[in-house]
CSV table of C-alpha atoms in Angstrom, one decimal:
chain,number,residue,atom,x,y,z
A,29,MET,CA,0.2,-0.1,0.2
A,30,ILE,CA,2.9,2.4,0.9
A,31,LYS,CA,4.8,1.5,-2.0
A,32,ASN,CA,1.8,1.8,-4.2
A,33,ALA,CA,1.0,5.3,-2.8
A,34,TRP,CA,4.3,6.7,-3.3
A,35,ALA,CA,4.8,5.3,-6.8
A,36,TYR,CA,1.1,7.0,-7.7
A,37,VAL,CA,2.4,10.8,-6.4
A,38,THR,CA,5.7,10.4,-7.7
A,39,ARG,CA,4.2,9.8,-11.2
A,40,LYS,CA,1.5,11.9,-11.5
A,41,LYS,CA,4.2,14.7,-10.4
A,42,LEU,CA,2.1,18.0,-11.6
A,43,LYS,CA,-1.0,16.9,-9.9
A,44,SER,CA,1.0,16.0,-6.6
A,45,LEU,CA,2.8,19.3,-6.8
A,46,ILE,CA,-0.5,21.4,-7.1
A,47,MET,CA,-1.6,19.6,-3.9
A,48,ILE,CA,1.6,20.2,-2.0
A,49,SER,CA,1.5,23.8,-3.0
A,50,VAL,CA,-2.1,24.2,-1.7
A,51,ILE,CA,-1.5,22.5,1.6
A,52,ALA,CA,1.9,24.2,2.4
A,53,ILE,CA,0.5,27.9,1.3
A,54,MET,CA,-2.7,27.2,3.7
A,55,SER,CA,-0.7,25.7,6.6
A,56,THR,CA,1.8,28.6,6.0
A,57,LEU,CA,-0.9,31.1,6.6
A,58,GLY,CA,-2.5,29.1,9.6
A,59,VAL,CA,1.2,29.2,11.1
A,60,LEU,CA,1.1,33.0,10.2
A,61,GLY,CA,-2.2,33.2,12.0
A,62,LEU,CA,-1.1,31.6,15.2
A,63,ALA,CA,2.0,33.3,15.1
A,64,LEU,CA,0.4,37.0,14.9
A,65,LYS,CA,-2.2,35.9,17.5
A,66,ASP,CA,0.9,34.8,20.3
A,67,ALA,CA,2.7,38.1,19.5
A,68,THR,CA,-0.4,40.2,19.8
A,69,ASP,CA,-1.0,38.4,23.4
A,70,LEU,CA,2.6,39.6,24.4
A,71,SER,CA,2.3,43.2,23.4
A,72,SER,CA,-1.3,43.4,24.7
A,73,LYS,CA,0.2,42.3,28.1
A,74,LYS,CA,3.3,44.8,28.1
A,75,SER,CA,1.3,47.2,26.8
A,76,LEU,CA,-1.8,46.9,29.0
A,77,GLY,CA,-0.2,45.5,31.7
A,78,ASN,CA,-0.1,48.6,33.7
A,79,ILE,CA,-3.6,49.8,33.0
A,80,THR,CA,-6.2,46.8,33.1
A,81,ASN,CA,-6.7,46.7,36.4
A,82,SER,CA,-7.3,50.1,37.5
A,83,PHE,CA,-9.9,52.9,37.0
A,84,SER,CA,-9.8,56.6,36.7
A,85,MET,CA,-12.3,59.4,38.4
A,86,GLU,CA,-13.1,62.0,36.3
A,87,ILE,CA,-15.7,64.5,36.2
A,88,ASN,CA,-18.8,64.0,34.7
A,89,ARG,CA,-19.1,66.9,32.1
A,90,GLN,CA,-22.8,66.4,31.4
A,91,TYR,CA,-23.2,67.7,35.1
A,92,ASN,CA,-20.1,69.3,36.2
A,93,PRO,CA,-18.5,71.7,33.6
A,94,GLY,CA,-15.5,71.8,35.6
A,95,THR,CA,-12.8,74.7,36.1
A,96,PRO,CA,-13.1,78.0,34.5
A,97,ARG,CA,-10.7,76.4,31.8
A,98,GLY,CA,-12.5,73.2,31.6
A,99,GLY,CA,-10.3,71.2,33.5
A,100,GLY,CA,-11.2,68.8,36.1
A,101,ASN,CA,-12.5,69.7,39.6
A,102,VAL,CA,-12.4,66.5,41.3
A,103,LYS,CA,-12.1,67.1,45.5
A,104,GLY,CA,-9.1,66.1,47.4
A,105,GLN,CA,-11.2,64.2,50.0
A,106,ASP,CA,-13.3,62.5,47.5
A,107,ILE,CA,-10.0,60.8,46.0
A,108,SER,CA,-8.7,60.2,49.9
A,109,GLN,CA,-12.2,58.3,50.8
A,110,ILE,CA,-11.7,55.9,47.6
A,111,ALA,CA,-7.6,55.6,48.4
A,112,GLN,CA,-8.4,54.7,52.0
A,113,CYS,CA,-10.3,51.5,50.6
A,114,LYS,CA,-9.0,47.9,51.2
A,115,GLU,CA,-9.4,47.2,47.7
A,116,ILE,CA,-6.9,49.9,46.7
A,117,ASP,CA,-3.4,49.2,46.0
A,118,SER,CA,-2.0,52.6,45.1
A,119,TYR,CA,-3.1,56.0,43.2
A,120,VAL,CA,-2.0,58.6,41.1
A,121,LYS,CA,-4.0,61.9,41.6
A,122,ARG,CA,-3.2,65.0,39.2
A,123,ILE,CA,-3.4,68.8,39.1
A,124,ASN,CA,-3.4,70.8,36.0
A,125,SER,CA,-2.1,74.4,36.4
A,126,VAL,CA,-0.1,76.9,34.3
A,127,ALA,CA,2.8,78.7,35.6
A,128,ASP,CA,5.4,80.9,34.0
A,129,LEU,CA,8.8,80.2,33.7
A,130,VAL,CA,11.3,82.7,35.9
A,131,ASP,CA,13.9,84.3,33.6
A,132,TYR,CA,13.9,81.6,31.4
A,133,ASP,CA,12.4,81.0,27.9
A,134,ILE,CA,9.8,78.4,26.6
A,135,VAL,CA,10.4,76.6,23.3
A,136,GLU,CA,8.6,77.9,20.3
A,137,THR,CA,8.2,76.6,16.6
A,138,PRO,CA,7.0,78.5,13.1
A,139,GLU,CA,3.7,77.1,13.5
A,140,THR,CA,2.8,78.3,17.3
A,141,LEU,CA,4.4,81.8,16.3
A,142,ALA,CA,2.3,82.1,13.4
A,143,TYR,CA,-0.8,81.4,15.5
A,144,GLN,CA,-0.1,83.7,18.4
A,145,SER,CA,-1.7,87.2,18.9
A,146,PRO,CA,0.1,90.0,20.3
A,147,GLU,CA,-2.1,89.8,23.4
A,148,ARG,CA,-1.2,86.2,24.0
A,149,ALA,CA,2.4,86.7,23.3
A,150,LYS,CA,2.5,89.4,26.0
A,151,ASN,CA,0.3,87.5,28.6
A,152,PHE,CA,1.8,84.1,28.3
A,153,LYS,CA,5.3,84.3,26.5
A,154,SER,CA,6.9,82.2,29.3
A,155,THR,CA,4.3,80.0,30.2
A,156,VAL,CA,4.3,76.2,30.7
A,157,MET,CA,1.4,73.5,31.7
A,158,LEU,CA,2.0,72.4,35.1
A,159,THR,CA,1.0,68.5,36.1
A,160,GLY,CA,1.4,67.6,39.6
A,161,VAL,CA,1.3,64.4,40.0
A,162,ASN,CA,2.5,62.0,43.3
A,163,ASP,CA,4.0,59.4,41.2
A,164,SER,CA,5.2,60.0,37.8
A,165,SER,CA,5.9,56.4,37.0
A,166,LYS,CA,2.0,56.1,36.8
A,167,GLU,CA,1.0,59.3,35.4
A,168,ASN,CA,-0.9,58.8,31.8
A,169,LYS,CA,1.8,60.6,29.5
A,170,PHE,CA,4.4,58.0,31.0
A,171,VAL,CA,2.3,55.1,30.9
A,172,SER,CA,1.3,55.8,27.3
A,173,GLY,CA,5.1,56.2,26.3
A,174,ALA,CA,4.2,59.7,25.0
A,175,TYR,CA,6.8,60.5,27.7
A,176,LYS,CA,9.9,58.7,28.3
A,177,LEU,CA,12.4,59.6,31.3
A,178,VAL,CA,15.8,59.7,29.9
A,179,GLU,CA,17.8,61.1,33.0
A,180,GLY,CA,17.2,61.2,36.5
A,181,GLU,CA,14.4,59.7,38.9
A,182,HIS,CA,10.7,59.7,38.7
A,183,LEU,CA,8.7,61.9,41.2
A,184,LYS,CA,7.1,59.9,44.1
A,185,ALA,CA,5.0,60.7,46.9
A,186,GLY,CA,6.5,63.0,49.6
A,187,ASP,CA,8.3,65.0,46.8
A,188,ARG,CA,8.1,68.6,47.4
A,189,ASN,CA,9.1,71.4,45.1
A,190,LYS,CA,10.7,68.7,42.4
A,191,ILE,CA,9.9,68.9,38.9
A,192,LEU,CA,10.5,66.7,35.7
A,193,MET,CA,11.5,68.8,32.7
A,194,HIS,CA,11.6,68.1,28.9
A,195,LYS,CA,15.3,67.7,27.8
A,196,ASP,CA,14.9,70.1,25.2
A,197,LEU,CA,13.5,72.9,27.0
A,198,ALA,CA,16.2,72.3,29.4
A,199,LEU,CA,18.7,72.4,26.9
A,200,LYS,CA,17.3,75.4,25.4
A,201,ASN,CA,17.7,77.2,29.0
A,202,HIS,CA,21.4,75.5,29.7
A,203,LEU,CA,19.9,73.4,32.8
A,204,LYS,CA,20.4,69.9,33.9
A,205,VAL,CA,19.1,67.5,36.6
A,206,GLY,CA,20.1,69.2,40.2
A,207,ASP,CA,19.5,72.8,39.0
A,208,HIS,CA,17.2,74.9,40.8
A,209,LEU,CA,14.7,77.6,39.0
A,210,LYS,CA,11.9,79.4,39.7
A,211,ILE,CA,8.1,79.4,38.3
A,212,LYS,CA,5.4,81.5,39.0
A,213,SER,CA,1.6,82.3,38.8
A,214,ASN,CA,0.2,83.7,35.7
A,215,LEU,CA,-2.2,86.0,36.3
A,216,TYR,CA,-4.2,85.7,32.8
A,217,ASP,CA,-4.7,82.2,33.5
A,218,ALA,CA,-8.5,81.4,33.9
A,219,ASP,CA,-8.0,78.9,36.4
A,220,ASN,CA,-6.1,81.0,38.9
A,221,GLU,CA,-9.5,82.1,40.1
A,222,LYS,CA,-7.8,83.6,43.6
A,223,GLN,CA,-5.7,85.8,41.3
A,224,ALA,CA,-2.6,83.8,43.2
A,225,ASP,CA,0.9,85.4,42.7
A,226,GLU,CA,3.0,83.0,43.9
A,227,ILE,CA,6.8,82.0,43.2
A,228,VAL,CA,7.8,78.6,43.8
A,229,GLU,CA,11.7,77.4,43.7
A,230,VAL,CA,11.8,74.1,42.4
A,231,GLU,CA,14.7,71.3,41.8
A,232,ILE,CA,14.8,69.5,38.4
A,233,LYS,CA,15.1,65.8,39.7
A,234,GLY,CA,14.8,64.4,36.2
A,235,LEU,CA,14.7,64.8,32.3
A,236,PHE,CA,11.9,63.2,30.0
A,237,ASP,CA,11.6,63.4,25.9
A,238,GLY,CA,9.3,62.8,23.9
A,239,HIS,CA,7.3,64.7,20.5
A,240,ASN,CA,4.3,65.7,19.4
A,241,LYS,CA,2.7,63.4,16.7
A,242,GLY,CA,0.7,66.2,15.1
A,243,GLY,CA,1.0,69.9,14.9
A,244,ALA,CA,0.3,72.3,17.7
A,245,SER,CA,-1.0,75.7,17.2
A,246,ALA,CA,-0.1,76.9,20.8
A,247,PRO,CA,3.4,76.7,22.3
A,248,GLN,CA,1.5,75.2,25.7
A,249,GLU,CA,0.6,72.3,23.4
A,250,LEU,CA,4.1,71.1,22.8
A,251,TYR,CA,5.7,68.2,25.2
A,252,GLU,CA,8.5,70.6,25.4
A,253,ASN,CA,6.7,73.2,27.5
A,254,THR,CA,5.2,71.0,29.7
A,255,LEU,CA,6.9,70.3,33.4
A,256,ILE,CA,5.7,67.3,35.5
A,257,SER,CA,5.9,68.5,39.2
A,258,ASP,CA,4.8,67.3,42.8
A,259,VAL,CA,1.4,67.9,43.7
A,260,HIS,CA,2.4,70.6,46.3
A,261,SER,CA,4.0,72.8,43.7
A,262,ALA,CA,1.2,72.6,41.3
A,263,ALA,CA,-1.4,73.5,43.7
A,264,GLN,CA,1.0,76.4,45.2
A,265,VAL,CA,1.0,78.1,42.0
A,266,TYR,CA,-3.0,78.9,42.7
A,267,GLY,CA,-2.5,79.4,45.8
A,268,GLU,CA,-3.8,76.2,47.3
A,269,THR,CA,-2.5,73.3,49.1
A,270,GLU,CA,-2.3,69.7,48.5
A,271,LYS,CA,-5.9,69.0,50.8
A,272,THR,CA,-7.6,72.4,49.1
A,273,ALA,CA,-6.8,72.0,45.6
A,274,VAL,CA,-8.9,70.4,42.9
A,275,TYR,CA,-7.7,67.8,40.8
A,276,GLN,CA,-7.8,66.9,37.0
A,277,ASP,CA,-8.6,63.1,37.6
A,278,ALA,CA,-7.1,60.5,39.9
A,279,THR,CA,-6.3,56.7,38.9
A,280,PHE,CA,-6.6,54.1,41.2
A,281,PHE,CA,-5.0,50.6,40.8
A,282,VAL,CA,-6.7,47.5,42.2
A,283,LYS,CA,-5.2,44.7,44.3
A,284,GLY,CA,-4.7,41.7,42.2
A,285,GLN,CA,-7.2,39.5,44.3
A,286,TYR,CA,-10.1,41.8,43.6
A,287,ASP,CA,-12.4,42.0,40.7
A,288,LEU,CA,-12.4,45.5,39.1
A,289,LYS,CA,-16.1,45.6,38.1
A,290,GLN,CA,-17.1,44.5,41.8
A,291,VAL,CA,-14.8,47.0,43.3
A,292,ILE,CA,-16.5,49.9,41.4
A,293,LYS,CA,-19.8,48.6,42.5
A,294,VAL,CA,-18.7,48.9,46.4
A,295,LEU,CA,-16.9,52.5,45.6
A,296,GLU,CA,-20.3,53.7,44.3
A,297,LYS,CA,-21.5,53.8,47.8
A,298,LEU,CA,-19.3,55.8,49.5
A,299,ASP,CA,-20.6,59.2,50.5
A,300,ILE,CA,-19.6,61.1,47.7
A,301,ASP,CA,-21.7,63.2,45.2
A,302,TRP,CA,-21.1,60.7,42.2
A,303,ARG,CA,-23.4,63.1,40.1
A,304,ASN,CA,-20.1,64.8,39.8
A,305,TYR,CA,-17.8,62.2,38.9
A,306,VAL,CA,-17.7,59.0,36.4
A,307,LEU,CA,-15.4,56.0,37.1
A,308,ILE,CA,-13.9,54.6,34.0
A,309,ASN,CA,-11.9,51.5,33.3
A,310,GLY,CA,-8.1,52.0,32.9
A,311,ALA,CA,-8.1,50.0,29.6
A,312,SER,CA,-10.6,52.7,28.0
A,313,ASN,CA,-8.3,55.6,28.3
A,314,TYR,CA,-6.4,54.0,25.4
A,315,PRO,CA,-8.9,53.6,22.9
A,316,ALA,CA,-6.7,53.4,19.9
A,317,LEU,CA,-4.5,50.5,21.8
A,318,GLN,CA,-7.5,48.6,22.2
A,319,MET,CA,-8.6,49.0,18.6
A,320,SER,CA,-5.2,48.1,17.4
A,321,ILE,CA,-4.9,44.8,19.7
A,322,SER,CA,-8.9,43.4,18.7
A,323,SER,CA,-7.9,44.1,14.9
A,324,LEU,CA,-4.8,42.0,15.2
A,325,TYR,CA,-6.6,39.3,16.9
A,326,GLY,CA,-9.2,39.4,14.4
A,327,MET,CA,-6.8,39.3,11.6
A,328,ALA,CA,-5.2,36.3,13.1
A,329,ASP,CA,-8.3,34.3,13.5
A,330,LYS,CA,-9.1,35.0,9.9
A,331,LEU,CA,-6.0,33.5,9.0
A,332,PHE,CA,-5.7,30.5,11.0
A,333,TYR,CA,-9.6,29.5,10.6
A,334,GLY,CA,-9.6,30.9,7.1
A,335,ALA,CA,-6.9,28.7,5.9
A,336,LEU,CA,-8.6,25.6,7.2
A,337,ILE,CA,-11.6,26.1,5.6
A,338,PHE,CA,-10.1,27.1,2.4
A,339,ALA,CA,-7.8,24.2,2.7
A,340,GLY,CA,-10.5,21.6,3.1
A,341,ILE,CA,-12.8,23.1,0.3
A,342,VAL,CA,-9.8,23.2,-2.5
A,343,VAL,CA,-8.3,20.1,-1.2
A,344,ALA,CA,-11.7,18.4,-1.6
A,345,LEU,CA,-12.5,19.8,-5.0
A,346,LEU,CA,-9.0,18.6,-6.4
A,347,LEU,CA,-9.7,15.1,-5.1
A,348,MET,CA,-13.4,14.8,-6.5
A,349,LEU,CA,-11.8,15.3,-9.8
A,350,TRP,CA,-8.9,13.5,-9.8
A,351,LEU,CA,-10.8,10.5,-8.1
A,352,ASN,CA,-13.5,10.9,-10.7
A,353,ALA,CA,-10.3,10.4,-13.3
A,354,ARG,CA,-9.4,7.1,-11.4
A,355,LYS,CA,-12.8,5.3,-11.3
A,356,LYS,CA,-11.5,2.5,-13.8
A,357,GLU,CA,-8.5,2.2,-11.6
A,358,ILE,CA,-10.2,1.8,-8.4
A,359,ALA,CA,-12.9,-0.6,-10.2
A,360,ILE,CA,-9.7,-2.9,-11.4
A,361,MET,CA,-8.3,-2.7,-7.9
A,362,LEU,CA,-12.0,-3.7,-6.8
A,363,SER,CA,-12.1,-6.8,-9.1
A,364,LEU,CA,-8.8,-7.8,-7.9
A,365,GLY,CA,-10.3,-8.4,-4.8
A,366,MET,CA,-8.7,-5.3,-2.6
A,367,THR,CA,-11.4,-4.1,-0.2
A,368,LYS,CA,-12.8,-0.4,-0.3
A,369,MET,CA,-11.1,0.0,3.3
A,370,ARG,CA,-7.7,-0.8,1.7
A,371,ILE,CA,-8.0,1.4,-1.3
A,372,PHE,CA,-9.2,4.3,0.9
A,373,GLY,CA,-6.0,3.3,2.9
A,374,GLN,CA,-3.9,3.8,0.1
A,375,LEU,CA,-5.7,7.1,-1.0
A,376,MET,CA,-4.8,8.2,2.3
A,377,THR,CA,-1.7,7.0,2.5
A,378,GLU,CA,-1.1,8.8,-0.9
A,379,LEU,CA,-2.4,12.1,0.9
A,380,VAL,CA,0.1,11.7,4.0
A,381,TRP,CA,3.4,11.6,1.3
A,382,MET,CA,1.9,15.0,0.2
A,383,MET,CA,1.3,16.5,3.3
A,384,ILE,CA,4.7,15.6,4.8
A,385,PRO,CA,6.7,18.1,2.6
A,386,SER,CA,3.7,20.5,2.8
A,387,TYR,CA,4.3,21.0,6.4
A,388,LEU,CA,8.0,20.9,6.3
A,389,ILE,CA,8.0,23.8,3.6
A,390,ALA,CA,5.2,25.7,5.8
A,391,TYR,CA,7.4,25.5,8.6
A,392,PHE,CA,10.3,27.0,7.0
A,393,VAL,CA,8.3,29.3,5.1
A,394,SER,CA,6.4,30.6,7.8
A,395,GLY,CA,9.5,31.2,10.1
A,396,ALA,CA,11.5,33.2,7.2
A,397,LEU,CA,8.7,35.5,6.5
A,398,ALA,CA,6.9,35.6,10.4
A,399,GLN,CA,8.6,39.0,11.3
A,400,SER,CA,8.4,40.7,8.0
A,401,PHE,CA,4.2,39.9,7.7
A,402,GLY,CA,3.8,40.6,11.2
A,403,HIS,CA,5.4,44.2,10.5
A,404,THR,CA,3.2,44.7,7.5
A,405,ILE,CA,-0.1,43.6,9.3
A,406,LEU,CA,1.0,46.0,12.0
A,407,ASN,CA,1.2,48.8,9.5
A,408,GLY,CA,-1.6,48.4,7.6
A,409,VAL,CA,-3.9,48.1,11.0
A,410,THR,CA,-2.5,50.7,12.7
A,411,GLY,CA,-2.6,53.1,9.6
A,412,ASP,CA,-6.1,52.6,9.2
A,413,ILE,CA,-6.9,53.5,12.7
A,414,THR,CA,-4.7,56.8,12.5
A,415,LYS,CA,-6.5,57.6,9.8
A,416,LYS,CA,-10.1,57.1,11.4
A,417,LEU,CA,-8.7,58.7,14.6
A,418,ALA,CA,-7.5,61.9,12.7
A,419,SER,CA,-10.7,62.3,11.0
A,420,GLN,CA,-12.6,62.0,14.4
A,421,GLY,CA,-10.4,64.9,15.7
A,422,VAL,CA,-10.9,66.9,12.9
A,423,SER,CA,-14.9,66.6,13.2
A,424,SER,CA,-14.6,66.8,17.2
A,425,GLN,CA,-12.0,69.7,17.1
A,426,LEU,CA,-9.8,67.6,19.7
A,427,GLY,CA,-6.8,69.7,20.3
A,428,ALA,CA,-3.1,68.5,20.6
A,429,GLY,CA,-0.6,67.5,23.2
A,430,ALA,CA,0.9,64.6,25.0
A,431,GLU,CA,-2.6,63.7,26.7
A,432,VAL,CA,-4.3,63.3,23.3
A,433,ASP,CA,-1.6,61.6,21.6
A,434,GLY,CA,-1.6,59.1,24.8
A,435,PHE,CA,-5.3,58.7,23.9
A,436,ASN,CA,-4.3,57.6,20.3
A,437,LYS,CA,-1.7,55.3,21.2
A,438,THR,CA,-1.3,52.2,19.1
A,439,LEU,CA,0.6,49.3,18.9
A,440,THR,CA,3.9,50.1,17.9
A,441,SER,CA,5.9,46.8,17.5
A,442,LEU,CA,5.3,43.3,17.1
A,443,ASN,CA,7.8,40.5,18.0
A,444,VAL,CA,6.4,37.9,15.5
A,445,HIS,CA,8.0,34.5,15.8
A,446,VAL,CA,7.0,30.8,14.7
A,447,SER,CA,7.5,27.8,17.6
A,448,SER,CA,7.3,24.2,17.1
A,449,ASP,CA,3.9,24.0,19.4
A,450,MET,CA,2.0,26.5,16.7
A,451,MET,CA,3.2,24.0,13.9
A,452,PHE,CA,1.9,21.0,15.4
A,453,ILE,CA,-1.4,22.9,16.3
A,454,VAL,CA,-1.7,23.7,12.5
A,455,ILE,CA,-0.8,20.0,11.5
A,456,GLY,CA,-3.1,18.6,13.7
A,457,PHE,CA,-6.2,20.8,12.6
A,458,MET,CA,-4.9,20.6,8.8
A,459,THR,CA,-4.6,16.8,8.8
A,460,VAL,CA,-8.3,16.8,10.4
A,461,VAL,CA,-9.6,18.9,7.8
A,462,LEU,CA,-7.8,17.0,5.0
A,463,ILE,CA,-8.9,13.6,6.2
A,464,MET,CA,-12.6,14.8,6.2
A,465,ALA,CA,-12.0,16.3,2.4
A,466,LEU,CA,-10.8,13.3,1.7
A,467,VAL,CA,-13.7,10.9,3.2
A,468,ILE,CA,-16.2,13.4,1.3
A,469,SER,CA,-14.4,13.1,-2.0
A,470,SER,CA,-13.8,9.5,-2.1
A,471,PHE,CA,-17.2,8.4,-0.4
A,472,ARG,CA,-19.2,9.0,-3.7
A,473,ILE,CA,-17.0,6.8,-5.8
A,474,LEU,CA,-16.4,4.3,-3.4
A,475,LYS,CA,-19.9,3.7,-2.5
A,476,ASN,CA,-20.4,2.2,-6.0
A,477,LYS,CA,-19.5,-1.5,-7.7
A,478,GLU,CA,-16.7,-2.1,-9.8
A,479,GLU,CA,-19.1,-2.5,-12.7
A,480,SER,CA,-20.7,0.5,-12.2
A,481,LEU,CA,-17.4,2.4,-12.0
A,482,ILE,CA,-16.3,0.6,-15.2
A,483,TYR,CA,-19.1,2.0,-17.4
A,484,THR,CA,-19.8,5.3,-15.9
A,485,ARG,CA,-18.5,8.1,-17.8
């Protein structure tokens, strides 16, 4: 049986080559689908690892308009209530304020200079955005990758009069880690409701890098013109303290043993006016990232299952055509006393002889193509998402800056590789599909007697 099957496969070279090519191509696509899914798993865990078991407390803009400038006005005591719950592991609270550099210059571009009115140039000529935070390593712009610490240390709870500065702003003003500078209140800032006129001396604890993904119409939208400070300093420029200040938002990290949804239900029973706030799943702050991950998972599933289905249909059709041409050969085998099961065994052996080189080809080809294939798929997915978000941004008039760029963050790389486990999975599924295709295609022939096979055309 084995020799006869081998003789047929080697004698009918063209037919065998067509079958081997179909199985090899479909197996390659199946393996690449599994490799893409595995790479997406790893990338999603790396990208979402710090945020999947967290939630943010933000203002409910349908009921609470926020500060005069439209920022958040989350109360510090409400943040403290949630932070003291046993389910909360840690938290990050942020103050967004505005301050002027004393005796130093901000970064400008031709675009920001072109859009400035004389009045704005006068009132905000040295103005920077100030983000006060109790743990900068978990601040949204660092978590999203928009900012990256390149020198020094992150800010942590207990820091006072410390800042992180963009390296380009430091370079322009000949500043370095450890240097001291002064910032002061801006009297023209709408959120400076007390008209505070404070001067705060701060020390540079670290430098970060990162650049705008899109254009900026105002210098304060540039990454370079944002300082990350401790909470006390950001509150002081508005004449407030850490306790009396209002916060842009707060992010809470839930202990691993607690379910996020159940924790949120428990927190909603606290003595807090929830009309003013909404609680948002941490991953929801990165919709573009979720979209890119979901799209890659969808693409991987389509490749794997599509390859199996297509292989089953094509191989079944080819086998039907070829077995139809072998009716007389099968009739002679039956007349010589061969059982139908033995004939099916030979057909199965022929298929196995063609599957072996197909799977070997698929393994080596998929291994060679995996990384470039993943890169191409990722570029296509992120390109489509970027275009969609750009059109949404124009229609909704979203601004620029690191917050928006973090919101639009997508996967930037995939480490796609093929393992033997993936190949074995494809071999298992593909072999079952091919056997089913053989059973379906051979049933119509083998159910007949030899006489009818001889005389049917």
